[in-house]
């Protein structure tokens, strides 16, 4: 019996030390922006979930598409109904790795350039992507920043000819997420 | 024996943690911390009308809807009247979404110079996720006042004699992506009726549906069953309307055929004087345009 307790104790300790390297947020911010000759479209989502394991570099994102807020209610309705079809595909996800996680020193405040590679899934279509971004380490927290563009046709999002002048083919996406150390015991 | 049990447990746990994909694990962690949200059903109908009658929808919060309703004359009036093209009955309406559950509107009808004003309250909203609600329940209440010259000199012209009221429960559900349906028990009160045989309280039951054929086009149909023997001095029939909705950006166009000449609910229920079978059919269209009046908070500072 003692052995079992020790064993379980060890495993709990192990899992704790593993989780102690995880950083997490549920209030990340993603903004996207599309500018065309006729219309400027901007949307914000401030409920982005993200987790980063600084030991392995594993990095995941989960974005509820219905949480994007637009300036015009009608744009929001069209975004959900006609473009990303959020009833069918409620989330956009990213699963990948920070390939140069070794360069990031969590113990030392500073801005680190990172390269992230992995699978981005939007509208049920998965694409392998590689993007540059930055991690700003400050007092044990990590501010993740990245800016890149998403080509809508890569994800099977069709723009009808009638509104082709209103919506640009690619949207500028920027990510701004402050990750905190994930503390399992506090949950 | 005990040792065997321990080692089995150990191997099992080790295998389990070892084989599970670290990224999948982290995604599960995100799923766990994600609070389930209420997922409200949107766009049960594309605009505030099914065809001629009210739908369960209000304009979005902070948005104003300008709605032009236009019915030509009856098709059975023949070539001399260009099958009704020479006539028009028009309603100009403005509607506003105050919150996600409250809307109001006003309208001016060319039929008897009728002004109408209404409130529309979403008492229940269809949703899934953290709160499951199978239906949307909208309560509609309106008052209509006709303002043409008093036509009957033998009767005293009381202001109240010009007023009628309509109230309606709209029970709607969006069944999947393509199909929406609503039932609308309707009660109309007419302050002054033509003869003592006519009822002041009129009951009808509406049913309406929308079937989406493409992302932007749907077929809509609507039927208002007028319970019999309520209006006796004038012909009064149930109304049937069918048409298509075409959505283009900020506009929704609805083109339809109907046997209801009126454009506000009080008139649609009590003054539909012909049927489809005798050709008393009107070609009509609605054009709605939406304007954002109050932007969501985070957009107010920019610009």
PDB file of N, CA, C and O in Angstrom, chain B residues 26-91:
ATOM      1  N   UNK B  26      -3.250  19.594 -24.318  1.00  0.00           N
ATOM      2  CA  UNK B  26      -3.377  21.032 -24.041  1.00  0.00           C
ATOM      3  C   UNK B  26      -4.690  21.565 -24.587  1.00  0.00           C
ATOM      4  O   UNK B  26      -5.319  22.436 -23.996  1.00  0.00           O
ATOM      5  N   UNK B  27      -5.107  21.015 -25.725  1.00  0.00           N
ATOM      6  CA  UNK B  27      -6.389  21.441 -26.287  1.00  0.00           C
ATOM      7  C   UNK B  27      -7.521  21.035 -25.339  1.00  0.00           C
ATOM      8  O   UNK B  27      -8.454  21.799 -25.112  1.00  0.00           O
ATOM      9  N   UNK B  28      -7.390  19.837 -24.756  1.00  0.00           N
ATOM     10  CA  UNK B  28      -8.402  19.404 -23.793  1.00  0.00           C
ATOM     11  C   UNK B  28      -8.431  20.314 -22.572  1.00  0.00           C
ATOM     12  O   UNK B  28      -9.492  20.581 -22.009  1.00  0.00           O
ATOM     13  N   UNK B  29      -7.239  20.762 -22.189  1.00  0.00           N
ATOM     14  CA  UNK B  29      -7.142  21.691 -21.066  1.00  0.00           C
ATOM     15  C   UNK B  29      -7.922  22.973 -21.384  1.00  0.00           C
ATOM     16  O   UNK B  29      -8.669  23.490 -20.558  1.00  0.00           O
ATOM     17  N   UNK B  30      -7.761  23.447 -22.629  1.00  0.00           N
ATOM     18  CA  UNK B  30      -8.491  24.657 -23.041  1.00  0.00           C
ATOM     19  C   UNK B  30      -9.996  24.400 -23.056  1.00  0.00           C
ATOM     20  O   UNK B  30     -10.773  25.234 -22.630  1.00  0.00           O
ATOM     21  N   UNK B  31     -10.357  23.212 -23.542  1.00  0.00           N
ATOM     22  CA  UNK B  31     -11.787  22.883 -23.577  1.00  0.00           C
ATOM     23  C   UNK B  31     -12.374  22.882 -22.178  1.00  0.00           C
ATOM     24  O   UNK B  31     -13.499  23.310 -21.968  1.00  0.00           O
ATOM     25  N   UNK B  32     -11.580  22.375 -21.220  1.00  0.00           N
ATOM     26  CA  UNK B  32     -12.059  22.283 -19.839  1.00  0.00           C
ATOM     27  C   UNK B  32     -12.244  23.658 -19.218  1.00  0.00           C
ATOM     28  O   UNK B  32     -13.206  23.897 -18.497  1.00  0.00           O
ATOM     29  N   UNK B  33     -11.304  24.538 -19.476  1.00  0.00           N
ATOM     30  CA  UNK B  33     -11.398  25.844 -18.825  1.00  0.00           C
ATOM     31  C   UNK B  33     -12.388  26.769 -19.536  1.00  0.00           C
ATOM     32  O   UNK B  33     -12.776  27.795 -19.019  1.00  0.00           O
ATOM     33  N   UNK B  34     -12.796  26.352 -20.723  1.00  0.00           N
ATOM     34  CA  UNK B  34     -13.746  27.144 -21.487  1.00  0.00           C
ATOM     35  C   UNK B  34     -15.112  27.050 -20.818  1.00  0.00           C
ATOM     36  O   UNK B  34     -15.678  25.977 -20.710  1.00  0.00           O
ATOM     37  N   UNK B  35     -15.626  28.167 -20.390  1.00  0.00           N
ATOM     38  CA  UNK B  35     -16.969  28.146 -19.792  1.00  0.00           C
ATOM     39  C   UNK B  35     -17.995  27.972 -20.903  1.00  0.00           C
ATOM     40  O   UNK B  35     -17.942  28.670 -21.903  1.00  0.00           O
ATOM     41  N   UNK B  36     -18.928  27.047 -20.733  1.00  0.00           N
ATOM     42  CA  UNK B  36     -19.933  26.914 -21.788  1.00  0.00           C
ATOM     43  C   UNK B  36     -20.773  28.190 -21.885  1.00  0.00           C
ATOM     44  O   UNK B  36     -21.230  28.718 -20.879  1.00  0.00           O
ATOM     45  N   UNK B  37     -20.915  28.685 -23.081  1.00  0.00           N
ATOM     46  CA  UNK B  37     -21.654  29.935 -23.281  1.00  0.00           C
ATOM     47  C   UNK B  37     -23.035  29.621 -23.825  1.00  0.00           C
ATOM     48  O   UNK B  37     -23.280  28.525 -24.333  1.00  0.00           O
ATOM     49  N   UNK B  38     -23.941  30.589 -23.724  1.00  0.00           N
ATOM     50  CA  UNK B  38     -25.261  30.426 -24.336  1.00  0.00           C
ATOM     51  C   UNK B  38     -25.116  30.747 -25.814  1.00  0.00           C
ATOM     52  O   UNK B  38     -24.630  31.804 -26.180  1.00  0.00           O
ATOM     53  N   UNK B  39     -25.513  29.802 -26.626  1.00  0.00           N
ATOM     54  CA  UNK B  39     -25.361  29.974 -28.061  1.00  0.00           C
ATOM     55  C   UNK B  39     -26.747  30.269 -28.654  1.00  0.00           C
ATOM     56  O   UNK B  39     -27.538  29.362 -28.892  1.00  0.00           O
ATOM     57  N   UNK B  40     -27.024  31.554 -28.852  1.00  0.00           N
ATOM     58  CA  UNK B  40     -28.337  31.946 -29.361  1.00  0.00           C
ATOM     59  C   UNK B  40     -28.446  31.679 -30.854  1.00  0.00           C
ATOM     60  O   UNK B  40     -27.505  31.926 -31.606  1.00  0.00           O
ATOM     61  N   UNK B  41     -29.579  31.185 -31.249  1.00  0.00           N
ATOM     62  CA  UNK B  41     -29.851  30.956 -32.663  1.00  0.00           C
ATOM     63  C   UNK B  41     -30.038  32.304 -33.351  1.00  0.00           C
ATOM     64  O   UNK B  41     -30.758  33.155 -32.838  1.00  0.00           O
ATOM     65  N   UNK B  42     -29.383  32.484 -34.481  1.00  0.00           N
ATOM     66  CA  UNK B  42     -29.513  33.757 -35.191  1.00  0.00           C
ATOM     67  C   UNK B  42     -30.262  33.543 -36.514  1.00  0.00           C
ATOM     68  O   UNK B  42     -30.321  32.427 -37.020  1.00  0.00           O
ATOM     69  N   UNK B  43     -30.797  34.628 -37.008  1.00  0.00           N
ATOM     70  CA  UNK B  43     -31.432  34.645 -38.337  1.00  0.00           C
ATOM     71  C   UNK B  43     -32.457  33.528 -38.532  1.00  0.00           C
ATOM     72  O   UNK B  43     -32.369  32.768 -39.485  1.00  0.00           O
ATOM     73  N   UNK B  44     -33.393  33.428 -37.609  1.00  0.00           N
ATOM     74  CA  UNK B  44     -34.510  32.500 -37.812  1.00  0.00           C
ATOM     75  C   UNK B  44     -35.269  32.966 -39.066  1.00  0.00           C
ATOM     76  O   UNK B  44     -35.649  32.165 -39.913  1.00  0.00           O
ATOM     77  N   UNK B  45     -35.453  34.291 -39.141  1.00  0.00           N
ATOM     78  CA  UNK B  45     -35.922  34.913 -40.374  1.00  0.00           C
ATOM     79  C   UNK B  45     -34.953  36.038 -40.693  1.00  0.00           C
ATOM     80  O   UNK B  45     -34.316  36.588 -39.801  1.00  0.00           O
ATOM     81  N   UNK B  46     -34.847  36.383 -41.978  1.00  0.00           N
ATOM     82  CA  UNK B  46     -33.838  37.361 -42.378  1.00  0.00           C
ATOM     83  C   UNK B  46     -34.242  38.790 -42.070  1.00  0.00           C
ATOM     84  O   UNK B  46     -33.428  39.678 -41.969  1.00  0.00           O
ATOM     85  N   UNK B  47     -35.527  39.022 -41.966  1.00  0.00           N
ATOM     86  CA  UNK B  47     -35.964  40.361 -41.656  1.00  0.00           C
ATOM     87  C   UNK B  47     -37.182  40.273 -40.734  1.00  0.00           C
ATOM     88  O   UNK B  47     -37.535  39.199 -40.277  1.00  0.00           O
ATOM     89  N   UNK B  48     -37.787  41.414 -40.445  1.00  0.00           N
ATOM     90  CA  UNK B  48     -38.848  41.427 -39.444  1.00  0.00           C
ATOM     91  C   UNK B  48     -40.200  40.986 -39.999  1.00  0.00           C
ATOM     92  O   UNK B  48     -41.171  40.931 -39.272  1.00  0.00           O
ATOM     93  N   UNK B  49     -40.269  40.718 -41.305  1.00  0.00           N
ATOM     94  CA  UNK B  49     -41.502  40.198 -41.901  1.00  0.00           C
ATOM     95  C   UNK B  49     -41.241  38.805 -42.452  1.00  0.00           C
ATOM     96  O   UNK B  49     -40.172  38.556 -43.026  1.00  0.00           O
ATOM     97  N   UNK B  50     -42.217  37.930 -42.313  1.00  0.00           N
ATOM     98  CA  UNK B  50     -42.112  36.630 -42.993  1.00  0.00           C
ATOM     99  C   UNK B  50     -42.411  36.885 -44.472  1.00  0.00           C
ATOM    100  O   UNK B  50     -41.573  36.654 -45.344  1.00  0.00           O
ATOM    101  N   UNK B  51     -43.623  37.377 -44.746  1.00  0.00           N
ATOM    102  CA  UNK B  51     -43.949  37.900 -46.077  1.00  0.00           C
ATOM    103  C   UNK B  51     -44.680  39.229 -45.855  1.00  0.00           C
ATOM    104  O   UNK B  51     -44.100  40.285 -46.026  1.00  0.00           O
ATOM    105  N   UNK B  52     -45.940  39.129 -45.426  1.00  0.00           N
ATOM    106  CA  UNK B  52     -46.671  40.363 -45.122  1.00  0.00           C
ATOM    107  C   UNK B  52     -46.808  40.553 -43.605  1.00  0.00           C
ATOM    108  O   UNK B  52     -46.931  41.668 -43.122  1.00  0.00           O
ATOM    109  N   UNK B  53     -46.785  39.443 -42.871  1.00  0.00           N
ATOM    110  CA  UNK B  53     -46.941  39.516 -41.421  1.00  0.00           C
ATOM    111  C   UNK B  53     -45.606  39.570 -40.705  1.00  0.00           C
ATOM    112  O   UNK B  53     -44.544  39.437 -41.326  1.00  0.00           O
ATOM    113  N   UNK B  54     -45.696  39.747 -39.386  1.00  0.00           N
ATOM    114  CA  UNK B  54     -44.483  39.879 -38.590  1.00  0.00           C
ATOM    115  C   UNK B  54     -43.757  38.538 -38.466  1.00  0.00           C
ATOM    116  O   UNK B  54     -44.380  37.490 -38.367  1.00  0.00           O
ATOM    117  N   UNK B  55     -42.425  38.589 -38.426  1.00  0.00           N
ATOM    118  CA  UNK B  55     -41.645  37.412 -38.075  1.00  0.00           C
ATOM    119  C   UNK B  55     -41.225  37.544 -36.619  1.00  0.00           C
ATOM    120  O   UNK B  55     -41.499  38.560 -35.978  1.00  0.00           O
ATOM    121  N   UNK B  56     -40.543  36.546 -36.104  1.00  0.00           N
ATOM    122  CA  UNK B  56     -40.106  36.584 -34.709  1.00  0.00           C
ATOM    123  C   UNK B  56     -38.941  37.557 -34.488  1.00  0.00           C
ATOM    124  O   UNK B  56     -38.530  37.772 -33.368  1.00  0.00           O
ATOM    125  N   UNK B  57     -38.420  38.141 -35.560  1.00  0.00           N
ATOM    126  CA  UNK B  57     -37.193  38.930 -35.445  1.00  0.00           C
ATOM    127  C   UNK B  57     -37.431  40.415 -35.188  1.00  0.00           C
ATOM    128  O   UNK B  57     -38.426  40.991 -35.616  1.00  0.00           O
ATOM    129  N   UNK B  58     -36.451  41.009 -34.526  1.00  0.00           N
ATOM    130  CA  UNK B  58     -36.340  42.459 -34.379  1.00  0.00           C
ATOM    131  C   UNK B  58     -35.067  42.891 -35.090  1.00  0.00           C
ATOM    132  O   UNK B  58     -34.192  42.068 -35.338  1.00  0.00           O
ATOM    133  N   UNK B  59     -34.927  44.193 -35.375  1.00  0.00           N
ATOM    134  CA  UNK B  59     -33.611  44.627 -35.870  1.00  0.00           C
ATOM    135  C   UNK B  59     -32.562  44.361 -34.772  1.00  0.00           C
ATOM    136  O   UNK B  59     -32.902  44.380 -33.596  1.00  0.00           O
ATOM    137  N   UNK B  60     -31.292  44.135 -35.159  1.00  0.00           N
ATOM    138  CA  UNK B  60     -30.265  43.915 -34.143  1.00  0.00           C
ATOM    139  C   UNK B  60     -30.142  45.140 -33.216  1.00  0.00           C
ATOM    140  O   UNK B  60     -30.511  46.250 -33.600  1.00  0.00           O
ATOM    141  N   UNK B  61     -29.626  44.925 -32.028  1.00  0.00           N
ATOM    142  CA  UNK B  61     -29.455  45.995 -31.052  1.00  0.00           C
ATOM    143  C   UNK B  61     -28.725  47.191 -31.658  1.00  0.00           C
ATOM    144  O   UNK B  61     -27.687  47.040 -32.293  1.00  0.00           O
ATOM    145  N   UNK B  62     -29.310  48.365 -31.475  1.00  0.00           N
ATOM    146  CA  UNK B  62     -28.663  49.577 -31.965  1.00  0.00           C
ATOM    147  C   UNK B  62     -28.830  49.808 -33.459  1.00  0.00           C
ATOM    148  O   UNK B  62     -28.208  50.701 -34.020  1.00  0.00           O
ATOM    149  N   UNK B  63     -29.669  49.009 -34.090  1.00  0.00           N
ATOM    150  CA  UNK B  63     -29.847  49.136 -35.537  1.00  0.00           C
ATOM    151  C   UNK B  63     -31.256  49.592 -35.877  1.00  0.00           C
ATOM    152  O   UNK B  63     -32.223  49.180 -35.237  1.00  0.00           O
ATOM    153  N   UNK B  64     -31.340  50.431 -36.912  1.00  0.00           N
ATOM    154  CA  UNK B  64     -32.631  50.885 -37.386  1.00  0.00           C
ATOM    155  C   UNK B  64     -32.905  50.278 -38.760  1.00  0.00           C
ATOM    156  O   UNK B  64     -32.014  50.209 -39.605  1.00  0.00           O
ATOM    157  N   UNK B  65     -34.131  49.836 -38.911  1.00  0.00           N
ATOM    158  CA  UNK B  65     -34.535  49.214 -40.163  1.00  0.00           C
ATOM    159  C   UNK B  65     -35.535  50.131 -40.850  1.00  0.00           C
ATOM    160  O   UNK B  65     -36.508  50.564 -40.241  1.00  0.00           O
ATOM    161  N   UNK B  66     -35.267  50.436 -42.090  1.00  0.00           N
ATOM    162  CA  UNK B  66     -36.210  51.204 -42.893  1.00  0.00           C
ATOM    163  C   UNK B  66     -36.866  50.213 -43.845  1.00  0.00           C
ATOM    164  O   UNK B  66     -36.175  49.519 -44.578  1.00  0.00           O
ATOM    165  N   UNK B  67     -38.180  50.129 -43.770  1.00  0.00           N
ATOM    166  CA  UNK B  67     -38.882  49.104 -44.524  1.00  0.00           C
ATOM    167  C   UNK B  67     -39.939  49.725 -45.417  1.00  0.00           C
ATOM    168  O   UNK B  67     -40.838  50.421 -44.949  1.00  0.00           O
ATOM    169  N   UNK B  68     -39.808  49.467 -46.715  1.00  0.00           N
ATOM    170  CA  UNK B  68     -40.814  49.931 -47.672  1.00  0.00           C
ATOM    171  C   UNK B  68     -41.606  48.705 -48.117  1.00  0.00           C
ATOM    172  O   UNK B  68     -41.020  47.732 -48.599  1.00  0.00           O
ATOM    173  N   UNK B  69     -42.904  48.761 -47.912  1.00  0.00           N
ATOM    174  CA  UNK B  69     -43.772  47.670 -48.340  1.00  0.00           C
ATOM    175  C   UNK B  69     -44.659  48.222 -49.453  1.00  0.00           C
ATOM    176  O   UNK B  69     -45.219  49.312 -49.316  1.00  0.00           O
ATOM    177  N   UNK B  70     -44.760  47.487 -50.515  1.00  0.00           N
ATOM    178  CA  UNK B  70     -45.480  47.982 -51.674  1.00  0.00           C
ATOM    179  C   UNK B  70     -46.330  46.860 -52.253  1.00  0.00           C
ATOM    180  O   UNK B  70     -45.788  45.801 -52.588  1.00  0.00           O
ATOM    181  N   UNK B  71     -47.637  47.065 -52.316  1.00  0.00           N
ATOM    182  CA  UNK B  71     -48.508  46.101 -53.000  1.00  0.00           C
ATOM    183  C   UNK B  71     -49.126  46.793 -54.202  1.00  0.00           C
ATOM    184  O   UNK B  71     -49.662  47.890 -54.074  1.00  0.00           O
ATOM    185  N   UNK B  72     -49.067  46.133 -55.357  1.00  0.00           N
ATOM    186  CA  UNK B  72     -49.789  46.662 -56.522  1.00  0.00           C
ATOM    187  C   UNK B  72     -51.266  46.335 -56.373  1.00  0.00           C
ATOM    188  O   UNK B  72     -51.676  45.714 -55.396  1.00  0.00           O
ATOM    189  N   UNK B  73     -52.074  46.728 -57.355  1.00  0.00           N
ATOM    190  CA  UNK B  73     -53.503  46.407 -57.333  1.00  0.00           C
ATOM    191  C   UNK B  73     -53.734  44.932 -57.644  1.00  0.00           C
ATOM    192  O   UNK B  73     -52.800  44.175 -57.940  1.00  0.00           O
ATOM    193  N   UNK B  74     -55.011  44.532 -57.624  1.00  0.00           N
ATOM    194  CA  UNK B  74     -55.344  43.120 -57.819  1.00  0.00           C
ATOM    195  C   UNK B  74     -55.133  42.691 -59.265  1.00  0.00           C
ATOM    196  O   UNK B  74     -55.416  43.441 -60.199  1.00  0.00           O
ATOM    197  N   UNK B  75     -54.634  41.470 -59.437  1.00  0.00           N
ATOM    198  CA  UNK B  75     -54.385  40.927 -60.776  1.00  0.00           C
ATOM    199  C   UNK B  75     -55.667  40.809 -61.590  1.00  0.00           C
ATOM    200  O   UNK B  75     -55.664  40.982 -62.808  1.00  0.00           O
ATOM    201  N   UNK B  76     -56.797  40.535 -60.923  1.00  0.00           N
ATOM    202  CA  UNK B  76     -58.041  40.294 -61.648  1.00  0.00           C
ATOM    203  C   UNK B  76     -58.735  41.575 -62.121  1.00  0.00           C
ATOM    204  O   UNK B  76     -59.856  41.533 -62.587  1.00  0.00           O
ATOM    205  N   UNK B  77     -58.051  42.705 -62.024  1.00  0.00           N
ATOM    206  CA  UNK B  77     -58.659  43.941 -62.509  1.00  0.00           C
ATOM    207  C   UNK B  77     -58.460  44.128 -64.018  1.00  0.00           C
ATOM    208  O   UNK B  77     -58.902  45.119 -64.585  1.00  0.00           O
ATOM    209  N   UNK B  78     -57.755  43.193 -64.652  1.00  0.00           N
ATOM    210  CA  UNK B  78     -57.695  43.162 -66.104  1.00  0.00           C
ATOM    211  C   UNK B  78     -56.699  44.121 -66.743  1.00  0.00           C
ATOM    212  O   UNK B  78     -56.010  44.893 -66.070  1.00  0.00           O
ATOM    213  N   UNK B  79     -56.660  44.058 -68.092  1.00  0.00           N
ATOM    214  CA  UNK B  79     -55.679  44.835 -68.832  1.00  0.00           C
ATOM    215  C   UNK B  79     -55.898  46.338 -68.684  1.00  0.00           C
ATOM    216  O   UNK B  79     -54.940  47.118 -68.618  1.00  0.00           O
ATOM    217  N   UNK B  80     -57.160  46.745 -68.626  1.00  0.00           N
ATOM    218  CA  UNK B  80     -57.478  48.165 -68.508  1.00  0.00           C
ATOM    219  C   UNK B  80     -56.740  48.777 -67.319  1.00  0.00           C
ATOM    220  O   UNK B  80     -56.290  49.911 -67.336  1.00  0.00           O
ATOM    221  N   UNK B  81     -56.567  47.986 -66.302  1.00  0.00           N
ATOM    222  CA  UNK B  81     -55.887  48.418 -65.078  1.00  0.00           C
ATOM    223  C   UNK B  81     -54.448  47.877 -65.034  1.00  0.00           C
ATOM    224  O   UNK B  81     -53.799  47.878 -63.996  1.00  0.00           O
ATOM    225  N   UNK B  82     -53.999  47.367 -66.194  1.00  0.00           N
ATOM    226  CA  UNK B  82     -52.685  46.723 -66.305  1.00  0.00           C
ATOM    227  C   UNK B  82     -52.461  45.702 -65.183  1.00  0.00           C
ATOM    228  O   UNK B  82     -51.399  45.642 -64.569  1.00  0.00           O
ATOM    229  N   UNK B  83     -53.489  44.915 -64.943  1.00  0.00           N
ATOM    230  CA  UNK B  83     -53.449  43.847 -63.941  1.00  0.00           C
ATOM    231  C   UNK B  83     -52.969  44.336 -62.575  1.00  0.00           C
ATOM    232  O   UNK B  83     -52.240  43.649 -61.869  1.00  0.00           O
ATOM    233  N   UNK B  84     -53.369  45.539 -62.273  1.00  0.00           N
ATOM    234  CA  UNK B  84     -53.083  46.060 -60.934  1.00  0.00           C
ATOM    235  C   UNK B  84     -51.883  46.980 -60.866  1.00  0.00           C
ATOM    236  O   UNK B  84     -51.663  47.657 -59.852  1.00  0.00           O
ATOM    237  N   UNK B  85     -51.104  47.041 -61.970  1.00  0.00           N
ATOM    238  CA  UNK B  85     -49.885  47.857 -61.927  1.00  0.00           C
ATOM    239  C   UNK B  85     -50.174  49.350 -61.749  1.00  0.00           C
ATOM    240  O   UNK B  85     -49.298  50.116 -61.370  1.00  0.00           O
ATOM    241  N   UNK B  86     -51.420  49.763 -62.084  1.00  0.00           N
ATOM    242  CA  UNK B  86     -51.741  51.187 -61.974  1.00  0.00           C
ATOM    243  C   UNK B  86     -51.968  51.623 -60.536  1.00  0.00           C
ATOM    244  O   UNK B  86     -52.065  52.812 -60.267  1.00  0.00           O
ATOM    245  N   UNK B  87     -52.142  50.668 -59.641  1.00  0.00           N
ATOM    246  CA  UNK B  87     -52.413  51.035 -58.254  1.00  0.00           C
ATOM    247  C   UNK B  87     -51.269  50.634 -57.341  1.00  0.00           C
ATOM    248  O   UNK B  87     -50.483  49.768 -57.656  1.00  0.00           O
ATOM    249  N   UNK B  88     -51.258  51.296 -56.216  1.00  0.00           N
ATOM    250  CA  UNK B  88     -50.262  50.916 -55.223  1.00  0.00           C
ATOM    251  C   UNK B  88     -50.797  51.177 -53.826  1.00  0.00           C
ATOM    252  O   UNK B  88     -51.483  52.161 -53.596  1.00  0.00           O
ATOM    253  N   UNK B  89     -50.501  50.266 -52.950  1.00  0.00           N
ATOM    254  CA  UNK B  89     -50.731  50.461 -51.527  1.00  0.00           C
ATOM    255  C   UNK B  89     -49.353  50.363 -50.888  1.00  0.00           C
ATOM    256  O   UNK B  89     -48.627  49.406 -51.141  1.00  0.00           O
ATOM    257  N   UNK B  90     -49.017  51.379 -50.134  1.00  0.00           N
ATOM    258  CA  UNK B  90     -47.643  51.441 -49.632  1.00  0.00           C
ATOM    259  C   UNK B  90     -47.638  51.620 -48.124  1.00  0.00           C
ATOM    260  O   UNK B  90     -48.514  52.294 -47.570  1.00  0.00           O
ATOM    261  N   UNK B  91     -46.686  50.996 -47.490  1.00  0.00           N
ATOM    262  CA  UNK B  91     -46.435  51.294 -46.085  1.00  0.00           C
ATOM    263  C   UNK B  91     -44.961  51.655 -45.965  1.00  0.00           C
ATOM    264  O   UNK B  91     -44.086  50.942 -46.469  1.00  0.00           O
TER     265      UNK B  91
END
